[in-house]
Every structure is written in C-alpha cells, then in structure tokens.
Amino acid sequence: MIQAISQITTPLGPLWAGFSHHALIILSFKPLQHPIPNNNPHPLEYPLNHWLERYFTRYFDPPTLPLAPQGTAFQQKIWGEVSKIPAGKWLTYGALAKQSNTAPRAIGQAMAANPIPLLIPCHRIIAKNGKIGGYSGGDGEKTKHWLLQWEGGELYVE
C-alpha cells in the first residue's frame, strides 16, 4: 500500500515514486494518486534520487534501496532474473524464457507488469530479431531505445 508519493525530475521527464513504510513499491512515468498529501519527504526519497542521479550520469550501480514490487510469484521470479542483467547488457525474451522454463510471451507480460522500471531493468529485454520490443513506460519504444543507447552494450549471455 502506498504511504507516500514523490515526484522526481529526470532527463526522461518526471517520474512518480510510491513508497510503503519501508520500500519503494512503484516508479511510474504517469502521475500517481494519493489521498493524503505528503508533507515530509519519505526516508527513501533521498537514496532513490541519488541512484537516479548516478544512473543519469552513467554510473550504473545496482539499486541498494529496498524494493517491494507487487506481483505474482511468477512475476517476482522473472523480475529477480531481470535485475541480475547488468547495465549495458541485453537479453532476449526467448533466452530469458528458456532459462526460466516458460514462454517468451509470459516474459513480455511480466515485463509489462513491472512496477519499478529502471531499477528492475525490463528495458534490457529485447526481441530475438534484435528489435527493441515493447515498453510500457514513458514514450514506449522511444524511451526503451533511449535507455538502451544510454547504457550502451551488447547481448547478454549468462
């Protein structure tokens, strides 16, 4: 349950962060609604801002703030696998499906449901033909292309 919301300015436009008492639970390119206005910044707002500042200056450290994305057990498993892909590396939907013993379409659905893009880097999953594939954040494929170019890189094979 969202306890606090923060708006963060990035090169991709504003992002809205939703926090529980102890973790980041959503990062959205669309405004989040919260019935009670935030009077004080959430304690995790600073570490999230710091991580985003570093990311947008090409320091691609894994996030250290607590994340608690809401999803099914399957989605949680896939998001955990995606979180292991380092910046600058890409993996195909098919390769991730094979390593996870599922179908590429199921991987795509899990990526589309990712509530914490950038920190759970679903943009690093591409189609096997080298095409970008879909992206539900920002300006869609344009944003995903920007992120992949920003990180640079190559196909990731574990």
Short mmCIF file of N, CA and C in Angstrom, two decimals:
data_model
loop_
_atom_site.label_atom_id
_atom_site.label_comp_id
_atom_site.label_asym_id
_atom_site.label_seq_id
_atom_site.Cartn_x
_atom_site.Cartn_y
_atom_site.Cartn_z
N MET A 1 0.82 -1.17 0.00
CA MET A 1 0.00 0.00 0.00
C MET A 1 0.88 1.25 0.00
N ILE A 2 0.58 2.18 -0.86
CA ILE A 2 1.36 3.41 -0.97
C ILE A 2 1.11 4.29 0.26
N GLN A 3 2.20 4.66 0.92
CA GLN A 3 2.13 5.54 2.08
C GLN A 3 2.56 6.96 1.73
N ALA A 4 3.42 7.10 0.70
CA ALA A 4 3.92 8.41 0.31
C ALA A 4 4.27 8.40 -1.16
N ILE A 5 4.16 9.55 -1.79
CA ILE A 5 4.48 9.71 -3.22
C ILE A 5 5.45 10.88 -3.36
N SER A 6 6.42 10.70 -4.23
CA SER A 6 7.36 11.77 -4.56
C SER A 6 7.44 11.91 -6.06
N GLN A 7 7.64 13.12 -6.53
CA GLN A 7 7.87 13.37 -7.95
C GLN A 7 9.35 13.70 -8.13
N ILE A 8 9.95 13.08 -9.15
CA ILE A 8 11.38 13.22 -9.40
C ILE A 8 11.57 13.66 -10.84
N THR A 9 12.39 14.66 -11.06
CA THR A 9 12.69 15.14 -12.40
C THR A 9 13.87 14.36 -12.96
N THR A 10 13.73 13.85 -14.19
CA THR A 10 14.81 13.10 -14.85
C THR A 10 14.92 13.58 -16.30
N PRO A 11 15.99 13.20 -16.99
CA PRO A 11 16.10 13.52 -18.42
C PRO A 11 14.97 12.92 -19.27
N LEU A 12 14.29 11.91 -18.75
CA LEU A 12 13.17 11.31 -19.46
C LEU A 12 11.84 11.96 -19.11
N GLY A 13 11.88 12.97 -18.29
CA GLY A 13 10.67 13.62 -17.81
C GLY A 13 10.43 13.24 -16.36
N PRO A 14 9.31 13.67 -15.80
CA PRO A 14 9.05 13.37 -14.39
C PRO A 14 8.72 11.89 -14.17
N LEU A 15 9.17 11.40 -13.04
CA LEU A 15 8.81 10.07 -12.55
C LEU A 15 8.12 10.25 -11.21
N TRP A 16 7.18 9.38 -10.91
CA TRP A 16 6.49 9.40 -9.63
C TRP A 16 6.85 8.12 -8.89
N ALA A 17 7.31 8.28 -7.67
CA ALA A 17 7.71 7.15 -6.83
C ALA A 17 6.67 6.96 -5.74
N GLY A 18 6.23 5.73 -5.56
CA GLY A 18 5.30 5.38 -4.48
C GLY A 18 6.02 4.49 -3.48
N PHE A 19 5.96 4.88 -2.22
CA PHE A 19 6.66 4.17 -1.16
C PHE A 19 5.68 3.57 -0.16
N SER A 20 6.01 2.38 0.33
CA SER A 20 5.35 1.85 1.52
C SER A 20 6.13 2.44 2.70
N HIS A 21 5.88 1.94 3.89
CA HIS A 21 6.65 2.44 5.04
C HIS A 21 8.14 2.15 4.87
N HIS A 22 8.48 0.99 4.24
CA HIS A 22 9.86 0.52 4.26
C HIS A 22 10.50 0.29 2.90
N ALA A 23 9.77 0.52 1.79
CA ALA A 23 10.34 0.17 0.48
C ALA A 23 9.70 0.99 -0.64
N LEU A 24 10.41 1.03 -1.76
CA LEU A 24 9.85 1.57 -3.00
C LEU A 24 8.97 0.49 -3.59
N ILE A 25 7.71 0.83 -3.90
CA ILE A 25 6.82 -0.18 -4.45
C ILE A 25 6.38 0.12 -5.88
N ILE A 26 6.56 1.37 -6.32
CA ILE A 26 6.20 1.71 -7.69
C ILE A 26 7.01 2.92 -8.14
N LEU A 27 7.42 2.90 -9.40
CA LEU A 27 8.06 4.03 -10.04
C LEU A 27 7.37 4.17 -11.38
N SER A 28 6.71 5.29 -11.59
CA SER A 28 5.83 5.42 -12.74
C SER A 28 6.14 6.66 -13.57
N PHE A 29 5.96 6.52 -14.88
CA PHE A 29 6.06 7.66 -15.79
C PHE A 29 4.76 8.46 -15.79
N LYS A 30 3.74 7.94 -15.13
CA LYS A 30 2.44 8.61 -15.05
C LYS A 30 2.20 9.03 -13.60
N PRO A 31 1.51 10.15 -13.39
CA PRO A 31 1.26 10.60 -12.02
C PRO A 31 0.51 9.55 -11.20
N LEU A 32 0.92 9.43 -9.95
CA LEU A 32 0.26 8.54 -9.00
C LEU A 32 -0.69 9.37 -8.15
N GLN A 33 -1.80 8.80 -7.81
CA GLN A 33 -2.77 9.49 -6.96
C GLN A 33 -2.62 8.98 -5.53
N HIS A 34 -2.67 9.89 -4.59
CA HIS A 34 -2.58 9.53 -3.18
C HIS A 34 -3.56 10.42 -2.42
N PRO A 35 -4.40 9.82 -1.59
CA PRO A 35 -5.44 10.61 -0.94
C PRO A 35 -4.93 11.62 0.08
N ILE A 36 -3.77 11.37 0.67
CA ILE A 36 -3.25 12.27 1.70
C ILE A 36 -1.98 12.94 1.15
N PRO A 37 -1.94 14.29 1.10
CA PRO A 37 -0.74 14.95 0.59
C PRO A 37 0.48 14.66 1.47
N ASN A 38 1.64 14.57 0.84
CA ASN A 38 2.89 14.34 1.57
C ASN A 38 3.38 15.68 2.11
N ASN A 39 3.57 15.76 3.41
CA ASN A 39 4.11 16.98 4.00
C ASN A 39 5.62 16.90 4.18
N ASN A 40 6.12 15.70 4.34
CA ASN A 40 7.55 15.49 4.55
C ASN A 40 8.05 14.47 3.55
N PRO A 41 9.31 14.60 3.12
CA PRO A 41 9.83 13.59 2.20
C PRO A 41 9.93 12.22 2.88
N HIS A 42 9.71 11.19 2.09
CA HIS A 42 9.85 9.82 2.59
C HIS A 42 11.34 9.55 2.81
N PRO A 43 11.71 8.77 3.83
CA PRO A 43 13.13 8.49 4.08
C PRO A 43 13.86 7.86 2.90
N LEU A 44 13.15 7.16 2.02
CA LEU A 44 13.81 6.54 0.86
C LEU A 44 13.89 7.46 -0.35
N GLU A 45 13.31 8.64 -0.25
CA GLU A 45 13.35 9.57 -1.37
C GLU A 45 14.79 9.97 -1.71
N TYR A 46 15.59 10.26 -0.70
CA TYR A 46 16.98 10.65 -0.96
C TYR A 46 17.76 9.52 -1.64
N PRO A 47 17.74 8.28 -1.11
CA PRO A 47 18.51 7.24 -1.81
C PRO A 47 18.01 6.97 -3.24
N LEU A 48 16.71 7.10 -3.48
CA LEU A 48 16.20 6.92 -4.84
C LEU A 48 16.70 8.05 -5.73
N ASN A 49 16.60 9.30 -5.26
CA ASN A 49 17.11 10.43 -6.04
C ASN A 49 18.59 10.27 -6.34
N HIS A 50 19.35 9.83 -5.34
CA HIS A 50 20.78 9.63 -5.51
C HIS A 50 21.06 8.56 -6.58
N TRP A 51 20.32 7.45 -6.51
CA TRP A 51 20.50 6.39 -7.50
C TRP A 51 20.17 6.91 -8.91
N LEU A 52 19.05 7.61 -9.04
CA LEU A 52 18.66 8.15 -10.35
C LEU A 52 19.67 9.17 -10.87
N GLU A 53 20.19 10.04 -10.00
CA GLU A 53 21.22 11.00 -10.42
C GLU A 53 22.44 10.27 -10.94
N ARG A 54 22.86 9.23 -10.24
CA ARG A 54 24.02 8.46 -10.70
C ARG A 54 23.71 7.76 -12.02
N TYR A 55 22.53 7.16 -12.13
CA TYR A 55 22.15 6.47 -13.36
C TYR A 55 22.21 7.44 -14.54
N PHE A 56 21.68 8.63 -14.37
CA PHE A 56 21.63 9.59 -15.47
C PHE A 56 22.95 10.34 -15.66
N THR A 57 23.99 9.96 -14.93
CA THR A 57 25.35 10.41 -15.22
C THR A 57 26.23 9.21 -15.56
N ARG A 58 25.59 8.11 -15.92
CA ARG A 58 26.22 6.87 -16.40
C ARG A 58 27.00 6.10 -15.34
N TYR A 59 26.56 6.18 -14.10
CA TYR A 59 27.06 5.29 -13.06
C TYR A 59 25.94 4.28 -12.83
N PHE A 60 26.18 3.07 -13.28
CA PHE A 60 25.12 2.07 -13.31
C PHE A 60 25.23 1.07 -12.16
N ASP A 61 25.24 1.58 -10.94
CA ASP A 61 25.28 0.71 -9.77
C ASP A 61 23.93 0.01 -9.59
N PRO A 62 23.93 -1.22 -9.10
CA PRO A 62 22.65 -1.84 -8.76
C PRO A 62 21.98 -1.03 -7.64
N PRO A 63 20.66 -0.96 -7.62
CA PRO A 63 19.99 -0.22 -6.55
C PRO A 63 20.22 -0.88 -5.20
N THR A 64 20.37 -0.06 -4.17
CA THR A 64 20.56 -0.59 -2.82
C THR A 64 19.37 -0.28 -1.92
N LEU A 65 18.47 0.59 -2.36
CA LEU A 65 17.31 0.86 -1.52
C LEU A 65 16.35 -0.33 -1.59
N PRO A 66 15.57 -0.55 -0.55
CA PRO A 66 14.65 -1.69 -0.55
C PRO A 66 13.53 -1.53 -1.58
N LEU A 67 13.31 -2.59 -2.34
CA LEU A 67 12.25 -2.63 -3.35
C LEU A 67 11.22 -3.67 -2.93
N ALA A 68 9.95 -3.36 -3.13
CA ALA A 68 8.89 -4.32 -2.83
C ALA A 68 7.82 -4.24 -3.90
N PRO A 69 8.17 -4.65 -5.14
CA PRO A 69 7.17 -4.60 -6.20
C PRO A 69 6.06 -5.61 -5.95
N GLN A 70 4.85 -5.21 -6.23
CA GLN A 70 3.70 -6.09 -6.04
C GLN A 70 3.45 -6.86 -7.34
N GLY A 71 3.36 -8.17 -7.24
CA GLY A 71 3.11 -9.01 -8.41
C GLY A 71 2.97 -10.46 -8.00
N THR A 72 2.66 -11.29 -8.98
CA THR A 72 2.52 -12.72 -8.72
C THR A 72 3.88 -13.34 -8.43
N ALA A 73 3.86 -14.55 -7.93
CA ALA A 73 5.12 -15.26 -7.66
C ALA A 73 5.93 -15.41 -8.96
N PHE A 74 5.25 -15.69 -10.07
CA PHE A 74 5.93 -15.80 -11.36
C PHE A 74 6.58 -14.47 -11.74
N GLN A 75 5.83 -13.38 -11.64
CA GLN A 75 6.38 -12.06 -11.97
C GLN A 75 7.57 -11.73 -11.08
N GLN A 76 7.46 -12.01 -9.80
CA GLN A 76 8.57 -11.75 -8.87
C GLN A 76 9.82 -12.52 -9.30
N LYS A 77 9.63 -13.78 -9.69
CA LYS A 77 10.76 -14.60 -10.14
C LYS A 77 11.41 -13.98 -11.37
N ILE A 78 10.61 -13.59 -12.35
CA ILE A 78 11.15 -13.02 -13.58
C ILE A 78 11.82 -11.67 -13.31
N TRP A 79 11.21 -10.83 -12.50
CA TRP A 79 11.82 -9.54 -12.16
C TRP A 79 13.16 -9.74 -11.44
N GLY A 80 13.24 -10.78 -10.62
CA GLY A 80 14.51 -11.10 -9.96
C GLY A 80 15.58 -11.47 -10.97
N GLU A 81 15.21 -12.25 -11.98
CA GLU A 81 16.17 -12.63 -13.03
C GLU A 81 16.60 -11.40 -13.84
N VAL A 82 15.64 -10.56 -14.19
CA VAL A 82 15.95 -9.36 -14.98
C VAL A 82 16.87 -8.43 -14.19
N SER A 83 16.69 -8.37 -12.89
CA SER A 83 17.51 -7.49 -12.05
C SER A 83 18.98 -7.91 -12.03
N LYS A 84 19.28 -9.13 -12.45
CA LYS A 84 20.67 -9.61 -12.50
C LYS A 84 21.39 -9.16 -13.77
N ILE A 85 20.66 -8.66 -14.75
CA ILE A 85 21.29 -8.26 -16.01
C ILE A 85 21.97 -6.91 -15.80
N PRO A 86 23.28 -6.85 -15.98
CA PRO A 86 23.98 -5.59 -15.75
C PRO A 86 23.67 -4.56 -16.83
N ALA A 87 23.84 -3.30 -16.47
CA ALA A 87 23.67 -2.21 -17.43
C ALA A 87 24.61 -2.43 -18.60
N GLY A 88 24.12 -2.11 -19.79
CA GLY A 88 24.92 -2.28 -20.98
C GLY A 88 24.82 -3.67 -21.59
N LYS A 89 24.04 -4.54 -20.97
CA LYS A 89 23.83 -5.89 -21.50
C LYS A 89 22.35 -6.07 -21.81
N TRP A 90 22.05 -6.87 -22.79
CA TRP A 90 20.67 -7.15 -23.19
C TRP A 90 20.47 -8.65 -23.22
N LEU A 91 19.24 -9.06 -23.03
CA LEU A 91 18.87 -10.46 -23.11
C LEU A 91 17.58 -10.52 -23.91
N THR A 92 17.38 -11.58 -24.68
CA THR A 92 16.15 -11.68 -25.46
C THR A 92 15.03 -12.27 -24.62
N TYR A 93 13.80 -11.98 -25.03
CA TYR A 93 12.63 -12.58 -24.38
C TYR A 93 12.76 -14.09 -24.41
N GLY A 94 13.18 -14.64 -25.56
CA GLY A 94 13.30 -16.08 -25.72
C GLY A 94 14.35 -16.69 -24.82
N ALA A 95 15.51 -16.03 -24.70
CA ALA A 95 16.57 -16.56 -23.84
C ALA A 95 16.14 -16.54 -22.37
N LEU A 96 15.49 -15.46 -21.96
CA LEU A 96 15.01 -15.40 -20.58
C LEU A 96 13.91 -16.44 -20.35
N ALA A 97 13.07 -16.64 -21.35
CA ALA A 97 12.02 -17.66 -21.25
C ALA A 97 12.63 -19.04 -21.10
N LYS A 98 13.65 -19.33 -21.89
CA LYS A 98 14.30 -20.64 -21.83
C LYS A 98 14.94 -20.86 -20.46
N GLN A 99 15.64 -19.86 -19.96
CA GLN A 99 16.31 -20.03 -18.67
C GLN A 99 15.29 -20.09 -17.52
N SER A 100 14.09 -19.56 -17.75
CA SER A 100 13.04 -19.55 -16.72
C SER A 100 12.00 -20.64 -16.94
N ASN A 101 12.19 -21.46 -17.98
CA ASN A 101 11.29 -22.57 -18.30
C ASN A 101 9.85 -22.09 -18.52
N THR A 102 9.72 -21.08 -19.38
CA THR A 102 8.40 -20.54 -19.70
C THR A 102 8.40 -20.07 -21.15
N ALA A 103 7.37 -19.36 -21.55
CA ALA A 103 7.24 -18.88 -22.92
C ALA A 103 7.64 -17.41 -23.02
N PRO A 104 8.18 -16.99 -24.19
CA PRO A 104 8.54 -15.58 -24.37
C PRO A 104 7.37 -14.62 -24.12
N ARG A 105 6.18 -15.03 -24.50
CA ARG A 105 5.00 -14.16 -24.27
C ARG A 105 4.79 -13.92 -22.76
N ALA A 106 5.02 -14.95 -21.95
CA ALA A 106 4.88 -14.79 -20.49
C ALA A 106 5.93 -13.81 -19.96
N ILE A 107 7.12 -13.85 -20.55
CA ILE A 107 8.16 -12.90 -20.16
C ILE A 107 7.70 -11.48 -20.51
N GLY A 108 7.18 -11.30 -21.71
CA GLY A 108 6.69 -9.99 -22.13
C GLY A 108 5.60 -9.46 -21.21
N GLN A 109 4.71 -10.35 -20.79
CA GLN A 109 3.65 -9.93 -19.88
C GLN A 109 4.20 -9.53 -18.51
N ALA A 110 5.20 -10.26 -18.04
CA ALA A 110 5.83 -9.91 -16.76
C ALA A 110 6.55 -8.57 -16.88
N MET A 111 7.20 -8.33 -18.02
CA MET A 111 7.89 -7.05 -18.22
C MET A 111 6.88 -5.90 -18.25
N ALA A 112 5.76 -6.10 -18.91
CA ALA A 112 4.73 -5.06 -19.00
C ALA A 112 4.13 -4.75 -17.63
N ALA A 113 4.15 -5.71 -16.71
CA ALA A 113 3.59 -5.52 -15.38
C ALA A 113 4.61 -5.00 -14.36
N ASN A 114 5.85 -4.81 -14.78
CA ASN A 114 6.91 -4.36 -13.88
C ASN A 114 6.55 -3.00 -13.28
N PRO A 115 6.38 -2.92 -11.96
CA PRO A 115 6.00 -1.64 -11.36
C PRO A 115 7.18 -0.72 -11.03
N ILE A 116 8.41 -1.21 -11.20
CA ILE A 116 9.58 -0.39 -10.86
C ILE A 116 10.57 -0.39 -12.02
N PRO A 117 10.18 0.23 -13.17
CA PRO A 117 11.12 0.27 -14.28
C PRO A 117 12.37 1.06 -13.90
N LEU A 118 13.41 0.85 -14.63
CA LEU A 118 14.76 1.37 -14.42
C LEU A 118 15.45 0.58 -13.32
N LEU A 119 14.88 0.50 -12.12
CA LEU A 119 15.52 -0.24 -11.04
C LEU A 119 15.37 -1.74 -11.24
N ILE A 120 14.25 -2.18 -11.78
CA ILE A 120 14.09 -3.54 -12.30
C ILE A 120 14.12 -3.32 -13.82
N PRO A 121 15.28 -3.56 -14.44
CA PRO A 121 15.54 -3.06 -15.79
C PRO A 121 14.91 -3.86 -16.93
N CYS A 122 13.59 -3.81 -17.02
CA CYS A 122 12.88 -4.55 -18.06
C CYS A 122 13.23 -4.05 -19.46
N HIS A 123 13.78 -2.84 -19.55
CA HIS A 123 14.19 -2.33 -20.86
C HIS A 123 15.35 -3.13 -21.45
N ARG A 124 16.01 -3.94 -20.66
CA ARG A 124 17.15 -4.73 -21.13
C ARG A 124 16.72 -6.05 -21.78
N ILE A 125 15.42 -6.26 -21.93
CA ILE A 125 14.91 -7.44 -22.61
C ILE A 125 14.44 -7.03 -24.00
N ILE A 126 15.00 -7.67 -25.03
CA ILE A 126 14.69 -7.31 -26.41
C ILE A 126 14.21 -8.55 -27.17
N ALA A 127 13.68 -8.32 -28.37
CA ALA A 127 13.23 -9.41 -29.23
C ALA A 127 14.43 -10.13 -29.84
N LYS A 128 14.25 -11.39 -30.20
CA LYS A 128 15.38 -12.17 -30.72
C LYS A 128 15.87 -11.67 -32.08
N ASN A 129 15.02 -10.98 -32.81
CA ASN A 129 15.44 -10.45 -34.10
C ASN A 129 16.21 -9.13 -33.97
N GLY A 130 16.53 -8.75 -32.73
CA GLY A 130 17.28 -7.54 -32.49
C GLY A 130 16.41 -6.29 -32.38
N LYS A 131 15.11 -6.45 -32.60
CA LYS A 131 14.23 -5.29 -32.46
C LYS A 131 14.03 -4.99 -30.98
N ILE A 132 13.65 -3.77 -30.71
CA ILE A 132 13.53 -3.29 -29.34
C ILE A 132 12.47 -4.05 -28.55
N GLY A 133 11.31 -4.28 -29.13
CA GLY A 133 10.19 -4.86 -28.40
C GLY A 133 9.44 -3.74 -27.69
N GLY A 134 8.39 -4.07 -27.02
CA GLY A 134 7.55 -3.07 -26.38
C GLY A 134 8.15 -2.52 -25.09
N TYR A 135 7.57 -1.40 -24.65
CA TYR A 135 7.95 -0.80 -23.38
C TYR A 135 6.76 0.02 -22.91
N SER A 136 6.35 -0.19 -21.68
CA SER A 136 5.13 0.47 -21.21
C SER A 136 5.38 1.80 -20.53
N GLY A 137 6.63 2.21 -20.39
CA GLY A 137 6.92 3.47 -19.71
C GLY A 137 7.25 4.60 -20.65
N GLY A 138 7.09 5.80 -20.16
CA GLY A 138 7.46 6.99 -20.92
C GLY A 138 6.79 7.05 -22.27
N ASP A 139 7.59 7.22 -23.31
CA ASP A 139 7.10 7.24 -24.69
C ASP A 139 7.24 5.88 -25.36
N GLY A 140 7.12 4.81 -24.59
CA GLY A 140 7.14 3.46 -25.14
C GLY A 140 8.49 3.08 -25.73
N GLU A 141 8.45 2.61 -26.97
CA GLU A 141 9.68 2.12 -27.62
C GLU A 141 10.74 3.22 -27.74
N LYS A 142 10.34 4.45 -27.89
CA LYS A 142 11.29 5.57 -27.97
C LYS A 142 12.08 5.67 -26.66
N THR A 143 11.40 5.53 -25.53
CA THR A 143 12.07 5.58 -24.23
C THR A 143 12.98 4.36 -24.04
N LYS A 144 12.51 3.18 -24.44
CA LYS A 144 13.32 1.98 -24.31
C LYS A 144 14.58 2.10 -25.17
N HIS A 145 14.44 2.61 -26.37
CA HIS A 145 15.59 2.80 -27.25
C HIS A 145 16.58 3.77 -26.60
N TRP A 146 16.07 4.87 -26.04
CA TRP A 146 16.94 5.84 -25.38
C TRP A 146 17.72 5.18 -24.25
N LEU A 147 17.02 4.39 -23.42
CA LEU A 147 17.68 3.73 -22.29
C LEU A 147 18.76 2.76 -22.75
N LEU A 148 18.47 1.97 -23.77
CA LEU A 148 19.46 1.03 -24.28
C LEU A 148 20.66 1.76 -24.86
N GLN A 149 20.43 2.83 -25.58
CA GLN A 149 21.55 3.61 -26.11
C GLN A 149 22.34 4.27 -24.98
N TRP A 150 21.64 4.78 -23.98
CA TRP A 150 22.28 5.43 -22.84
C TRP A 150 23.24 4.47 -22.14
N GLU A 151 22.79 3.22 -21.98
CA GLU A 151 23.62 2.23 -21.30
C GLU A 151 24.68 1.63 -22.21
N GLY A 152 24.50 1.75 -23.53
CA GLY A 152 25.42 1.10 -24.46
C GLY A 152 25.25 -0.41 -24.34
N GLY A 153 26.12 -1.15 -24.94
CA GLY A 153 26.12 -2.56 -24.61
C GLY A 153 25.93 -3.53 -25.73
N GLU A 154 25.66 -4.73 -25.30
CA GLU A 154 25.63 -5.89 -26.18
C GLU A 154 24.71 -6.95 -25.61
N LEU A 155 24.46 -7.95 -26.41
CA LEU A 155 23.62 -9.06 -25.98
C LEU A 155 24.28 -9.76 -24.79
N TYR A 156 23.51 -10.01 -23.77
CA TYR A 156 23.99 -10.63 -22.53
C TYR A 156 23.71 -12.11 -22.56
N VAL A 157 24.71 -12.90 -22.36
CA VAL A 157 24.55 -14.35 -22.25
C VAL A 157 25.20 -14.76 -20.95
N GLU A 158 24.40 -15.32 -20.06
CA GLU A 158 24.92 -15.72 -18.76
C GLU A 158 25.65 -17.03 -18.86
#
